CSV table of C-alpha atoms in Angstrom, one decimal:
chain,number,residue,atom,x,y,z
A,29,MET,CA,14.7,24.1,-17.8
A,30,LEU,CA,16.5,23.8,-14.3
A,31,GLU,CA,13.0,25.5,-12.5
A,32,LYS,CA,11.1,23.1,-14.6
A,33,LEU,CA,13.3,19.7,-13.1
A,34,ALA,CA,12.6,21.4,-9.8
A,35,ASN,CA,9.0,21.5,-10.1
A,36,LEU,CA,8.5,18.2,-11.5
A,37,ASP,CA,5.1,17.1,-11.3
A,38,ARG,CA,5.3,14.1,-8.7
A,39,ARG,CA,2.9,11.9,-10.9
A,40,ILE,CA,5.6,11.9,-13.4
A,41,ILE,CA,8.0,10.2,-10.3
A,42,PHE,CA,4.8,7.9,-9.6
A,43,LEU,CA,4.6,6.6,-13.3
A,44,PHE,CA,8.7,6.5,-13.6
A,45,VAL,CA,8.5,3.8,-10.1
A,46,GLY,CA,5.3,2.5,-11.4
A,47,LEU,CA,7.2,1.2,-14.5
A,48,ALA,CA,10.7,0.4,-12.7
A,49,VAL,CA,8.2,-2.0,-10.8
A,50,LEU,CA,6.3,-3.3,-13.2
A,51,ILE,CA,8.7,-3.7,-16.1
A,52,PRO,CA,11.0,-6.1,-14.6
A,53,ILE,CA,8.0,-8.2,-12.9
A,54,ILE,CA,6.6,-8.9,-16.4
A,55,PHE,CA,10.4,-9.5,-18.0
A,56,PRO,CA,12.2,-11.1,-15.1
A,57,LEU,CA,16.1,-10.0,-15.2
A,58,GLY,CA,17.0,-13.1,-12.6
A,59,LEU,CA,19.5,-10.5,-10.6
A,60,PRO,CA,21.6,-12.3,-8.0
A,61,ASN,CA,20.3,-12.1,-4.5
A,62,ALA,CA,23.1,-12.9,-2.1
A,63,VAL,CA,22.6,-13.8,1.3
A,64,SER,CA,23.6,-12.1,4.2
A,65,GLN,CA,24.5,-13.1,8.0
A,66,PRO,CA,21.4,-12.9,10.1
A,67,VAL,CA,19.4,-14.5,7.7
A,68,GLN,CA,22.1,-17.4,7.3
A,69,ASN,CA,21.7,-17.7,11.4
A,70,ILE,CA,18.6,-18.5,11.3
A,71,TYR,CA,18.9,-21.1,8.5
A,72,ASP,CA,21.8,-22.6,10.5
A,73,PHE,CA,20.3,-22.5,14.0
A,74,VAL,CA,17.5,-24.8,12.4
A,75,GLU,CA,19.4,-27.2,10.7
A,76,THR,CA,21.1,-27.9,14.7
A,77,ILE,CA,17.5,-28.4,15.7
A,78,PRO,CA,16.8,-32.2,16.5
A,79,GLU,CA,14.2,-33.8,14.7
A,80,GLY,CA,11.1,-34.3,16.4
A,81,SER,CA,11.6,-30.8,18.8
A,82,LEU,CA,9.1,-28.3,18.7
A,83,VAL,CA,9.4,-24.5,17.6
A,84,PHE,CA,6.4,-21.7,17.8
A,85,ILE,CA,5.6,-19.5,14.8
A,86,SER,CA,4.1,-16.2,15.9
A,87,PHE,CA,2.3,-15.0,13.3
A,88,ASP,CA,2.1,-11.4,13.9
A,89,TYR,CA,0.8,-9.5,10.6
A,90,GLY,CA,-2.3,-8.8,8.5
A,91,PRO,CA,-3.0,-8.8,4.7
A,92,SER,CA,-1.7,-5.2,4.6
A,93,THR,CA,1.6,-6.6,4.9
A,94,LYS,CA,1.1,-10.2,3.6
A,95,ILE,CA,3.9,-9.6,1.0
A,96,GLU,CA,6.5,-9.0,3.1
A,97,CYS,CA,5.5,-10.7,5.6
A,98,GLU,CA,4.1,-14.3,4.1
A,99,PRO,CA,7.3,-15.4,2.1
A,100,MET,CA,9.6,-15.6,5.5
A,101,ALA,CA,7.1,-17.6,7.6
A,102,LEU,CA,6.3,-19.9,4.6
A,103,ALA,CA,10.3,-20.2,3.9
A,104,VAL,CA,11.0,-21.1,7.6
A,105,THR,CA,7.8,-23.3,7.7
A,106,LYS,CA,9.3,-25.3,4.9
A,107,GLN,CA,12.5,-25.2,6.5
A,108,LEU,CA,11.1,-26.7,9.8
A,109,PHE,CA,8.8,-29.3,7.9
A,110,ARG,CA,11.6,-30.5,5.6
A,111,ARG,CA,13.6,-31.3,9.2
A,112,ASN,CA,10.8,-32.7,10.5
A,113,ILE,CA,10.4,-30.2,13.4
A,114,LYS,CA,6.6,-29.9,15.0
A,115,VAL,CA,5.8,-26.3,14.5
A,116,VAL,CA,3.0,-24.7,16.8
A,117,GLY,CA,1.6,-21.5,15.7
A,118,TRP,CA,-0.1,-18.7,17.1
A,119,ALA,CA,-0.8,-14.8,16.5
A,120,LEU,CA,-0.8,-11.7,18.4
A,121,TRP,CA,-2.8,-9.9,15.7
A,122,PRO,CA,-6.4,-10.2,14.9
A,123,GLU,CA,-5.7,-11.3,11.1
A,124,GLY,CA,-2.6,-13.6,12.1
A,125,ALA,CA,-4.7,-16.6,12.6
A,126,SER,CA,-5.5,-16.7,9.1
A,127,MET,CA,-2.4,-15.6,7.9
A,128,ALA,CA,-1.2,-18.9,9.8
A,129,ARG,CA,-4.3,-20.8,8.1
A,130,ASN,CA,-2.8,-19.9,4.8
A,131,VAL,CA,0.9,-20.8,5.8
A,132,PHE,CA,0.3,-24.5,7.4
A,133,ASP,CA,-2.2,-25.4,4.2
A,134,VAL,CA,0.5,-24.5,1.8
A,135,THR,CA,3.3,-26.1,3.9
A,136,GLY,CA,1.3,-28.8,5.2
A,137,LYS,CA,0.2,-30.4,2.1
A,138,GLU,CA,3.8,-29.8,0.2
A,139,TYR,CA,5.6,-31.4,2.7
A,140,ASN,CA,2.3,-34.1,3.9
A,141,LYS,CA,2.5,-33.0,7.4
A,142,LYS,CA,-1.0,-34.0,9.2
A,143,TYR,CA,-2.3,-30.8,11.4
A,144,GLY,CA,-2.8,-32.0,15.2
A,145,VAL,CA,0.5,-34.3,14.6
A,146,ASP,CA,2.6,-31.9,13.0
A,147,TYR,CA,1.5,-28.5,13.2
A,148,ILE,CA,-1.1,-26.4,15.1
A,149,ASN,CA,-2.6,-23.4,15.0
A,150,LEU,CA,-3.9,-22.0,18.1
A,151,GLY,CA,-5.4,-19.1,16.9
A,152,TYR,CA,-5.1,-15.3,18.0
A,153,LYS,CA,-4.6,-13.9,21.3
A,154,ALA,CA,-5.0,-10.3,22.3
A,155,GLY,CA,-2.6,-9.1,25.3
A,156,GLY,CA,1.0,-8.4,23.5
A,157,SER,CA,3.9,-9.0,26.4
A,158,ILE,CA,1.4,-10.3,28.6
A,159,THR,CA,-0.1,-12.9,26.4
A,160,ILE,CA,3.7,-13.8,25.6
A,161,LYS,CA,4.6,-13.7,29.3
A,162,GLU,CA,1.7,-16.0,30.1
A,163,ILE,CA,2.4,-18.5,27.5
A,164,GLY,CA,6.1,-18.5,29.3
A,165,GLU,CA,4.2,-19.8,32.4
A,166,ASP,CA,1.5,-21.6,31.2
A,167,ILE,CA,0.5,-22.3,27.5
A,168,ARG,CA,-2.6,-24.4,28.1
A,169,SER,CA,-4.2,-21.6,30.2
A,170,THR,CA,-3.5,-19.2,27.1
A,171,PHE,CA,-4.6,-21.5,24.3
A,172,PRO,CA,-6.9,-24.2,25.8
A,173,GLN,CA,-8.4,-24.6,22.5
A,174,ASP,CA,-7.2,-24.1,18.8
A,175,VAL,CA,-8.3,-21.8,16.4
A,176,ASP,CA,-11.3,-23.8,15.5
A,177,ASN,CA,-12.3,-24.0,18.9
A,178,ILE,CA,-11.1,-28.0,19.8
A,179,SER,CA,-9.5,-28.7,23.3
A,180,ILE,CA,-5.4,-28.9,22.4
A,181,ASP,CA,-5.7,-31.9,24.6
A,182,LYS,CA,-6.9,-33.9,21.7
A,183,TYR,CA,-3.9,-32.9,19.4
A,184,SER,CA,-0.8,-34.9,20.1
A,185,VAL,CA,1.2,-32.4,19.1
A,186,MET,CA,0.5,-30.5,22.0
A,187,ASP,CA,1.1,-33.8,24.4
A,188,GLY,CA,3.2,-32.2,27.5
A,189,VAL,CA,3.8,-29.1,25.9
A,190,LYS,CA,3.6,-26.7,28.8
A,191,ASN,CA,6.1,-23.2,28.1
A,192,TYR,CA,8.8,-22.1,26.4
A,193,LYS,CA,10.8,-24.8,27.9
A,194,ASN,CA,9.3,-26.8,25.7
A,195,PHE,CA,10.5,-25.0,22.6
A,196,LYS,CA,13.8,-25.0,20.8
A,197,LEU,CA,13.4,-21.8,19.2
A,198,GLY,CA,10.9,-19.0,18.7
A,199,VAL,CA,10.3,-17.5,15.6
A,200,SER,CA,8.1,-13.6,15.6
A,201,VAL,CA,7.0,-12.7,11.9
A,202,SER,CA,6.1,-9.2,12.7
A,203,ALA,CA,5.0,-6.0,10.7
A,204,GLY,CA,4.7,-4.0,13.7
A,205,VAL,CA,3.3,-4.6,17.9
A,206,PRO,CA,2.8,-6.5,19.5
A,207,GLY,CA,5.9,-8.3,17.9
A,208,LEU,CA,9.1,-9.2,17.6
A,209,ARG,CA,10.5,-6.3,19.8
A,210,GLU,CA,8.0,-8.0,22.3
A,211,TYR,CA,9.4,-11.6,21.6
A,212,ILE,CA,12.9,-10.2,22.8
A,213,VAL,CA,11.9,-8.2,25.6
A,214,VAL,CA,9.4,-10.8,27.4
A,215,ALA,CA,10.1,-14.5,26.0
A,216,ASN,CA,14.0,-14.1,25.6
A,217,SER,CA,14.8,-11.8,28.3
A,218,ILE,CA,12.9,-13.8,31.3
A,219,PHE,CA,12.2,-16.9,29.7
A,220,GLY,CA,15.5,-17.5,27.8
A,221,VAL,CA,13.9,-19.3,24.5
A,222,PRO,CA,16.2,-18.2,21.6
A,223,ILE,CA,14.1,-15.7,19.3
A,224,ALA,CA,14.4,-15.7,15.6
A,225,GLY,CA,12.7,-13.0,13.3
A,226,GLY,CA,11.6,-11.7,10.4
A,227,CYS,CA,9.7,-8.0,10.0
A,228,THR,CA,8.8,-5.8,7.7
A,229,ALA,CA,11.4,-3.7,6.2
A,230,VAL,CA,10.3,-0.6,7.9
A,231,SER,CA,11.1,-1.8,11.5
A,232,ALA,CA,14.3,-3.5,10.4
A,233,PRO,CA,16.8,-0.9,11.8
A,234,GLU,CA,15.4,-1.0,15.3
A,235,MET,CA,15.9,-4.5,15.1
A,236,TYR,CA,19.6,-4.7,14.5
A,237,PRO,CA,20.8,-3.3,18.1
A,238,TYR,CA,19.2,-6.7,19.3
A,239,LEU,CA,20.9,-8.8,16.9
A,240,ASN,CA,24.4,-6.8,17.3
A,241,SER,CA,23.8,-7.8,21.5
A,242,LYS,CA,23.1,-11.5,20.5
A,243,GLN,CA,19.3,-10.9,22.2
A,244,MET,CA,18.2,-12.8,18.6
A,245,VAL,CA,19.4,-15.8,16.6
A,246,GLY,CA,18.8,-14.0,13.4
A,247,LEU,CA,16.7,-11.5,11.5
A,248,MET,CA,15.0,-11.3,8.1
A,249,GLY,CA,14.1,-7.8,7.1
A,250,GLY,CA,11.2,-7.0,4.6
A,251,LEU,CA,11.5,-8.7,1.1
A,252,LYS,CA,15.2,-8.8,1.2
A,253,GLY,CA,15.7,-11.1,3.8
A,254,ALA,CA,12.4,-12.9,2.8
A,255,ALA,CA,13.7,-13.8,-1.2
A,256,GLU,CA,17.4,-14.7,0.5
A,257,TYR,CA,15.8,-17.2,3.1
A,258,GLU,CA,14.3,-18.8,-0.4
A,259,THR,CA,17.5,-18.5,-1.8
A,260,LEU,CA,18.8,-20.7,1.0
A,261,MET,CA,15.8,-23.0,0.7
A,262,ASN,CA,16.3,-23.2,-3.1
A,263,TYR,CA,12.9,-22.2,-4.4
A,264,VAL,CA,11.9,-19.4,-6.2
A,265,GLY,CA,8.8,-17.9,-4.2
A,266,ASP,CA,7.1,-14.2,-4.1
A,267,ALA,CA,9.8,-12.4,-2.5
A,268,SER,CA,12.3,-13.8,-5.1
A,269,LYS,CA,10.0,-13.0,-8.1
A,270,GLY,CA,9.9,-9.6,-6.6
A,271,MET,CA,13.4,-8.8,-6.1
A,272,ASP,CA,14.3,-7.5,-9.8
A,273,ALA,CA,11.6,-5.2,-9.2
A,274,GLN,CA,12.8,-4.4,-6.2
A,275,SER,CA,16.1,-3.8,-7.4
A,276,ILE,CA,15.6,-1.4,-10.3
A,277,ALA,CA,12.8,0.6,-8.4
A,278,HIS,CA,15.9,1.5,-5.5
A,279,LEU,CA,18.2,2.4,-8.4
A,280,LEU,CA,15.7,4.7,-10.0
A,281,ILE,CA,15.2,6.3,-6.3
A,282,VAL,CA,18.9,6.5,-6.1
A,283,LEU,CA,19.0,8.3,-9.6
A,284,PHE,CA,16.4,10.6,-8.8
A,285,VAL,CA,18.2,11.9,-5.0
A,286,ILE,CA,21.2,12.5,-6.6
A,287,MET,CA,19.3,14.4,-9.6
A,288,SER,CA,17.5,16.4,-7.1
A,289,ASN,CA,20.7,17.2,-5.2
A,290,ILE,CA,22.2,18.4,-8.6
A,291,ILE,CA,19.5,20.3,-9.4
A,292,PHE,CA,19.3,21.7,-5.8
A,293,PHE,CA,23.1,22.7,-5.2
A,294,MET,CA,22.9,24.4,-9.4
A,295,GLN,CA,19.8,26.6,-8.2
A,296,LYS,CA,21.7,27.9,-4.8
A,297,LYS,CA,24.6,28.5,-7.0
A,298,LYS,CA,22.8,30.8,-8.8
B,5,MET,CA,-11.1,-22.0,-10.2
B,6,GLY,CA,-14.7,-21.4,-8.8
B,7,ILE,CA,-17.0,-18.1,-10.1
B,8,GLY,CA,-16.6,-16.9,-6.1
B,9,TYR,CA,-13.2,-17.1,-6.3
B,10,ILE,CA,-13.2,-15.4,-10.0
B,11,ILE,CA,-15.4,-12.5,-8.1
B,12,GLY,CA,-13.2,-11.6,-5.2
B,13,ILE,CA,-10.6,-11.8,-7.5
B,14,TRP,CA,-11.7,-8.9,-9.5
B,15,LEU,CA,-13.3,-7.0,-6.7
B,16,ALA,CA,-9.4,-7.0,-5.1
B,17,GLY,CA,-8.2,-6.1,-8.4
B,18,PHE,CA,-10.7,-2.9,-8.9
B,19,LEU,CA,-10.0,-1.8,-5.4
B,20,THR,CA,-6.3,-2.1,-5.7
B,21,ILE,CA,-6.5,0.5,-9.1
B,22,ALA,CA,-9.3,2.5,-6.9
B,23,ILE,CA,-6.5,3.5,-4.4
B,24,PHE,CA,-3.9,3.7,-6.8
B,25,THR,CA,-6.1,6.4,-8.9
B,26,PHE,CA,-5.2,8.7,-5.5
B,27,LEU,CA,-1.9,9.1,-7.6
B,28,TYR,CA,-3.4,10.9,-10.0
B,29,LYS,CA,-5.5,12.7,-7.4
B,30,ASP,CA,-7.9,12.5,-5.4
B,31,ASN,CA,-11.6,11.4,-6.6
B,32,PRO,CA,-15.2,9.7,-5.7
B,33,VAL,CA,-13.5,6.0,-6.8
B,34,TYR,CA,-10.6,6.5,-4.3
B,35,LYS,CA,-12.7,7.3,-1.8
B,36,PHE,CA,-15.3,4.9,-2.2
B,37,ALA,CA,-11.8,2.2,-1.8
B,38,GLU,CA,-10.9,4.1,1.0
B,39,HIS,CA,-14.0,3.7,3.0
B,40,LEU,CA,-14.9,0.3,2.2
B,41,TYR,CA,-11.6,-0.7,3.9
B,42,VAL,CA,-12.3,1.2,6.7
B,43,GLY,CA,-15.4,0.1,7.5
B,44,VAL,CA,-14.5,-3.9,6.5
B,45,SER,CA,-11.3,-3.6,8.5
B,46,ALA,CA,-13.1,-2.4,11.6
B,47,GLY,CA,-16.1,-4.7,11.2
B,48,TYR,CA,-13.6,-7.7,11.1
B,49,ILE,CA,-11.5,-6.6,14.0
B,50,MET,CA,-14.7,-6.1,15.9
B,51,ALA,CA,-16.4,-9.4,14.9
B,52,ILE,CA,-12.6,-11.3,15.8
B,53,ASP,CA,-12.0,-9.4,19.1
B,54,TYR,CA,-16.2,-10.2,19.9
B,55,ASN,CA,-15.6,-14.0,19.6
B,56,ASN,CA,-11.8,-14.2,20.8
B,57,ILE,CA,-12.0,-11.9,23.9
B,58,LEU,CA,-15.4,-10.7,25.0
B,59,LYS,CA,-17.0,-13.9,24.5
B,60,PRO,CA,-14.5,-16.7,26.2
B,61,ASN,CA,-13.1,-14.5,28.5
B,62,LEU,CA,-15.8,-12.0,30.0
B,63,PHE,CA,-19.3,-13.6,29.0
B,64,GLY,CA,-18.0,-17.0,29.4
B,65,ASN,CA,-16.0,-17.0,32.7
B,66,ILE,CA,-19.1,-14.7,33.9
B,67,ALA,CA,-21.5,-17.9,32.7
B,68,ILE,CA,-19.3,-20.4,34.6
B,69,ALA,CA,-19.4,-18.4,37.8
B,70,TYR,CA,-22.8,-17.8,37.3
B,71,ASP,CA,-23.5,-21.8,37.2
B,72,SER,CA,-21.1,-22.4,40.1
B,73,THR,CA,-22.8,-20.1,42.3
B,74,VAL,CA,-26.7,-20.8,41.3
B,75,ASN,CA,-26.3,-24.0,40.4
B,76,LYS,CA,-23.1,-25.9,42.5
B,77,GLY,CA,-23.6,-23.7,45.6
B,78,VAL,CA,-20.1,-22.8,45.2
B,79,PHE,CA,-18.4,-19.2,45.0
B,80,ASP,CA,-15.9,-19.4,41.9
B,81,LEU,CA,-14.0,-16.1,42.6
B,82,ALA,CA,-11.7,-16.8,40.1
B,83,ALA,CA,-14.0,-16.5,37.1
B,84,TRP,CA,-16.1,-13.9,39.2
B,85,SER,CA,-12.9,-11.6,38.7
B,86,TYR,CA,-13.8,-11.0,35.0
B,87,LEU,CA,-16.9,-8.9,35.8
B,88,PHE,CA,-14.2,-6.8,37.4
B,89,ALA,CA,-12.6,-6.6,34.4
B,90,GLY,CA,-16.3,-6.0,32.6
B,91,VAL,CA,-17.1,-3.0,34.8
B,92,LEU,CA,-13.6,-1.7,34.0
B,93,GLY,CA,-14.5,-1.9,30.4
B,94,VAL,CA,-17.9,-0.2,30.0
B,95,MET,CA,-16.1,2.6,32.3
B,96,LEU,CA,-13.6,3.3,29.7
B,97,ILE,CA,-16.5,3.1,27.4
B,98,LEU,CA,-18.3,5.9,29.1
B,99,ARG,CA,-15.7,8.3,27.9
B,100,VAL,CA,-18.3,8.9,25.1
B,101,ILE,CA,-20.9,10.8,27.6
B,102,PRO,CA,-19.4,13.9,28.1
B,103,LYS,CA,-21.2,14.7,31.8
B,104,VAL,CA,-19.8,11.8,32.8
B,105,SER,CA,-16.3,11.3,31.2
B,106,TRP,CA,-14.3,11.5,33.9
B,107,VAL,CA,-15.1,7.7,34.8
B,108,SER,CA,-12.7,6.7,32.2
B,109,ARG,CA,-9.8,8.0,33.6
B,110,TRP,CA,-10.0,5.1,36.2
B,111,PRO,CA,-9.6,2.4,34.3
B,112,LEU,CA,-7.1,4.1,32.0
B,113,ALA,CA,-5.2,5.0,35.2
B,114,PHE,CA,-5.9,0.7,35.9
B,115,MET,CA,-4.3,0.3,32.5
B,116,VAL,CA,-1.3,2.6,32.7
B,117,GLY,CA,-0.1,1.2,36.2
B,118,LEU,CA,-0.6,-2.4,35.0
B,119,GLY,CA,1.5,-1.5,31.8
B,120,ALA,CA,4.1,-0.1,33.2
B,121,GLY,CA,4.9,-2.5,36.1
B,122,LEU,CA,4.8,-5.1,33.8
B,123,ASN,CA,6.8,-3.5,31.4
B,124,ILE,CA,9.5,-1.6,33.1
B,125,PRO,CA,11.9,-4.6,34.3
B,126,VAL,CA,11.7,-6.7,31.4
B,127,THR,CA,12.4,-3.5,29.2
B,128,MET,CA,15.1,-1.9,31.6
B,129,ASP,CA,16.7,-5.5,31.5
B,130,ALA,CA,16.6,-6.3,27.8
B,131,THR,CA,16.2,-2.9,25.7
B,132,ILE,CA,18.8,-1.2,28.3
B,133,LEU,CA,21.0,-3.3,30.2
B,134,ALA,CA,21.5,-6.1,27.7
B,135,GLN,CA,22.1,-3.3,25.0
B,136,LEU,CA,24.6,-1.4,27.7
B,137,ASN,CA,26.3,-5.0,27.9
B,138,SER,CA,26.8,-5.7,24.3
B,139,THR,CA,28.2,-1.5,23.9
B,140,LEU,CA,31.1,-3.2,26.0
B,141,CYS,CA,33.4,-4.6,23.9
B,142,SER,CA,36.9,-4.4,22.9
B,143,VAL,CA,38.1,-2.3,21.3
B,144,TRP,CA,41.8,-3.8,20.4
B,145,LEU,CA,41.6,-6.6,18.4
B,146,PRO,CA,44.7,-6.7,16.2
B,147,ASN,CA,43.9,-10.1,14.9
B,148,ASP,CA,40.6,-9.1,13.8
B,149,PRO,CA,40.6,-5.6,12.3
B,150,GLY,CA,37.1,-5.8,10.8
B,151,THR,CA,35.3,-6.5,14.2
B,152,MET,CA,38.1,-4.2,15.8
B,153,VAL,CA,37.1,-1.5,13.4
B,154,PHE,CA,33.2,-2.1,13.8
B,155,ASN,CA,33.9,-1.8,17.5
B,156,ILE,CA,35.6,1.2,17.6
B,157,LEU,CA,32.5,2.4,15.2
B,158,LEU,CA,30.1,1.3,17.7
B,159,LEU,CA,32.0,3.0,20.7
B,160,ILE,CA,32.2,6.5,18.8
B,161,GLY,CA,28.2,6.4,17.6
B,162,VAL,CA,27.6,5.6,21.2
B,163,CYS,CA,29.6,8.3,23.0
B,164,THR,CA,28.6,11.0,20.2
B,165,GLY,CA,24.9,10.3,20.0
B,166,LEU,CA,24.9,10.2,23.9
B,167,ILE,CA,26.5,13.5,24.2
B,168,TYR,CA,24.5,15.2,21.2
B,169,PHE,CA,21.6,14.2,23.4
B,170,TYR,CA,23.3,15.8,26.6
B,171,PHE,CA,21.5,19.4,27.1
B,172,SER,CA,23.2,20.6,30.2
B,173,ILE,CA,26.0,21.5,28.5
B,174,GLU,CA,26.1,24.2,26.3
B,175,HIS,CA,27.7,22.1,22.3
B,176,LYS,CA,30.8,24.5,22.0
B,177,GLY,CA,34.0,23.9,22.3
B,178,ILE,CA,36.3,21.0,20.7
B,179,PHE,CA,35.4,18.1,22.6
B,180,ILE,CA,31.7,18.4,23.8
B,181,GLY,CA,31.0,20.9,20.2
B,182,GLY,CA,33.0,18.7,18.3
B,183,ALA,CA,31.4,15.3,19.5
B,184,SER,CA,27.9,16.4,19.0
B,185,ARG,CA,28.4,17.7,16.0
B,186,VAL,CA,30.0,14.0,15.1
B,187,GLY,CA,26.6,12.9,17.1
B,188,ILE,CA,24.5,14.8,14.5
B,189,ALA,CA,26.4,12.7,11.6
B,190,VAL,CA,25.9,9.1,13.1
B,191,LEU,CA,22.2,10.4,14.1
B,192,MET,CA,21.7,11.0,10.2
B,193,ILE,CA,23.4,7.9,9.3
B,194,SER,CA,20.9,6.0,10.8
B,195,PHE,CA,18.0,7.9,9.8
B,196,GLY,CA,19.5,7.7,6.0
B,197,ALA,CA,19.2,3.3,6.9
B,198,ALA,CA,16.0,3.7,8.2
B,199,PHE,CA,15.0,5.5,5.1
B,200,GLY,CA,16.2,3.4,3.0
B,201,TYR,CA,14.6,0.6,4.6
B,202,THR,CA,11.0,3.0,4.5
B,203,VAL,CA,11.7,3.2,0.7
B,204,MET,CA,12.1,-0.8,0.4
B,205,ALA,CA,9.0,-1.4,2.6
B,206,ARG,CA,6.9,0.9,0.0
B,207,ILE,CA,7.7,-0.4,-3.0
B,208,SER,CA,7.9,-4.2,-1.6
B,209,LEU,CA,3.9,-3.2,-1.2
B,210,LEU,CA,3.9,-2.2,-4.6
B,211,VAL,CA,5.5,-5.5,-6.0
B,212,GLY,CA,3.0,-7.4,-4.0
B,213,ARG,CA,0.3,-5.7,-5.9
B,214,PHE,CA,1.6,-5.8,-9.2
B,215,LEU,CA,2.7,-9.6,-8.8
B,216,PHE,CA,-0.9,-10.4,-7.8
B,217,PHE,CA,-2.2,-9.2,-11.0
B,218,ARG,CA,0.5,-11.0,-12.9
B,219,ASP,CA,-0.1,-14.3,-11.0
B,220,GLU,CA,-3.6,-14.2,-9.7
B,221,TRP,CA,-5.5,-11.8,-11.4
B,222,TRP,CA,-4.0,-12.3,-15.7
B,223,PRO,CA,-5.3,-16.1,-15.1
B,224,THR,CA,-8.8,-15.4,-14.3
B,225,LEU,CA,-9.0,-12.9,-17.2
B,226,ASP,CA,-7.4,-15.9,-19.8
B,227,ILE,CA,-10.1,-17.8,-18.1
B,228,ILE,CA,-13.2,-15.3,-18.9
B,229,MET,CA,-12.0,-14.6,-22.4
B,230,LYS,CA,-12.2,-18.4,-23.0
B,231,SER,CA,-15.4,-18.6,-21.7
B,232,ILE,CA,-17.0,-15.8,-23.9
B,233,GLY,CA,-14.9,-17.7,-26.9
B,234,ILE,CA,-12.1,-15.1,-27.1
B,235,SER,CA,-8.7,-16.7,-27.1
């Protein structure tokens, strides 16, 4: 029996994990979702930004991490639009420009915001850290046109915008490099712009030191962070819908870890 | 909901299941989906990079430089300088020709030098000095026991972690040996936290695909069933 359990076919584990995710998605449990301080900090900071101010969002993710990153981008953009704050979006990832388009299409319609007046999508720019530095010197030379190749001078939202000094906050929703870390290292460290961020769960642990050193306003880590922001915004989005499944799957994995350790030590005793 | 949208959703559903079949074992359906993904991604990135980098930065600027030099008689050095970057790019591609592959080392050296020069000062400031500064915190805060415990743990974690990575002294004895063992424990805890977050990320991706089937694929199935008279 012990031998059988120790050599359990991994496909059985896959099946259990699949069921642990699938069942709560079909039959939601409505488990509570407590808001952590790093997420609350971003929400509170946005609440202090005066109406009509400018905030930039860098969409540094692609379709492969859409489930984690898009709910964060949606929730933050909704709060900014609800507070009548203008949003300038751009991307350091090639697929980021179309991700930004998705987010602005949904939120712009919901809050009746006008493209070019209340928000703008400047598209993708290669270069990572160098591009971030260039924006700090002159945003117009970095992004002379928007995502549809129309001069940014034609849009009122860009009137008088020169560099980071025009932005009250920068938000990087990132799935890796270049992304949140590069904004902290360049935009915050050199130009002093407050940076808030959302990142995939994989990269969240390496972001906590920046939170501790106050180089970041706050952090949304993975689907959980996105679900917390949705809770603060008082709506049920994709992240909140997935949290039941996430919690049950985690519980199952913890059980598997405990079980495998017990089997390991029992085998060692023998 | 147009027919194009429904086809797209069904294609996405098929490809998701095709990738999942690998969990059972490697098979031709999985291989097809994998190769399709790699090919489409490479093609997409190539097109995006051409339209966002090569076309405006290289060809666009050289066209401007050519126009100002030939038609206006003004030598636009700033615009012509993009030709230098273009030449470096071509030199980099020469790596694929074994006889002249050594040429690619020059632009590589340029990129490494430029990257290091730009990144070292800011990285030093943001990731070393700022982090050092945040570690210099008070460990005696009787009015705030929570923060005090956190600060003490931070100090112990940083010091023992650094001792573990100090290899000039043998890790023996009560002080160095003990601190080094505590350092290992600190590292293990951080690896555990990182693993936990990694599990969360992977489960999130699975959640995303299941939500896709529930919220996007399932409604199209309903439409198809109704259109063929099964409800």
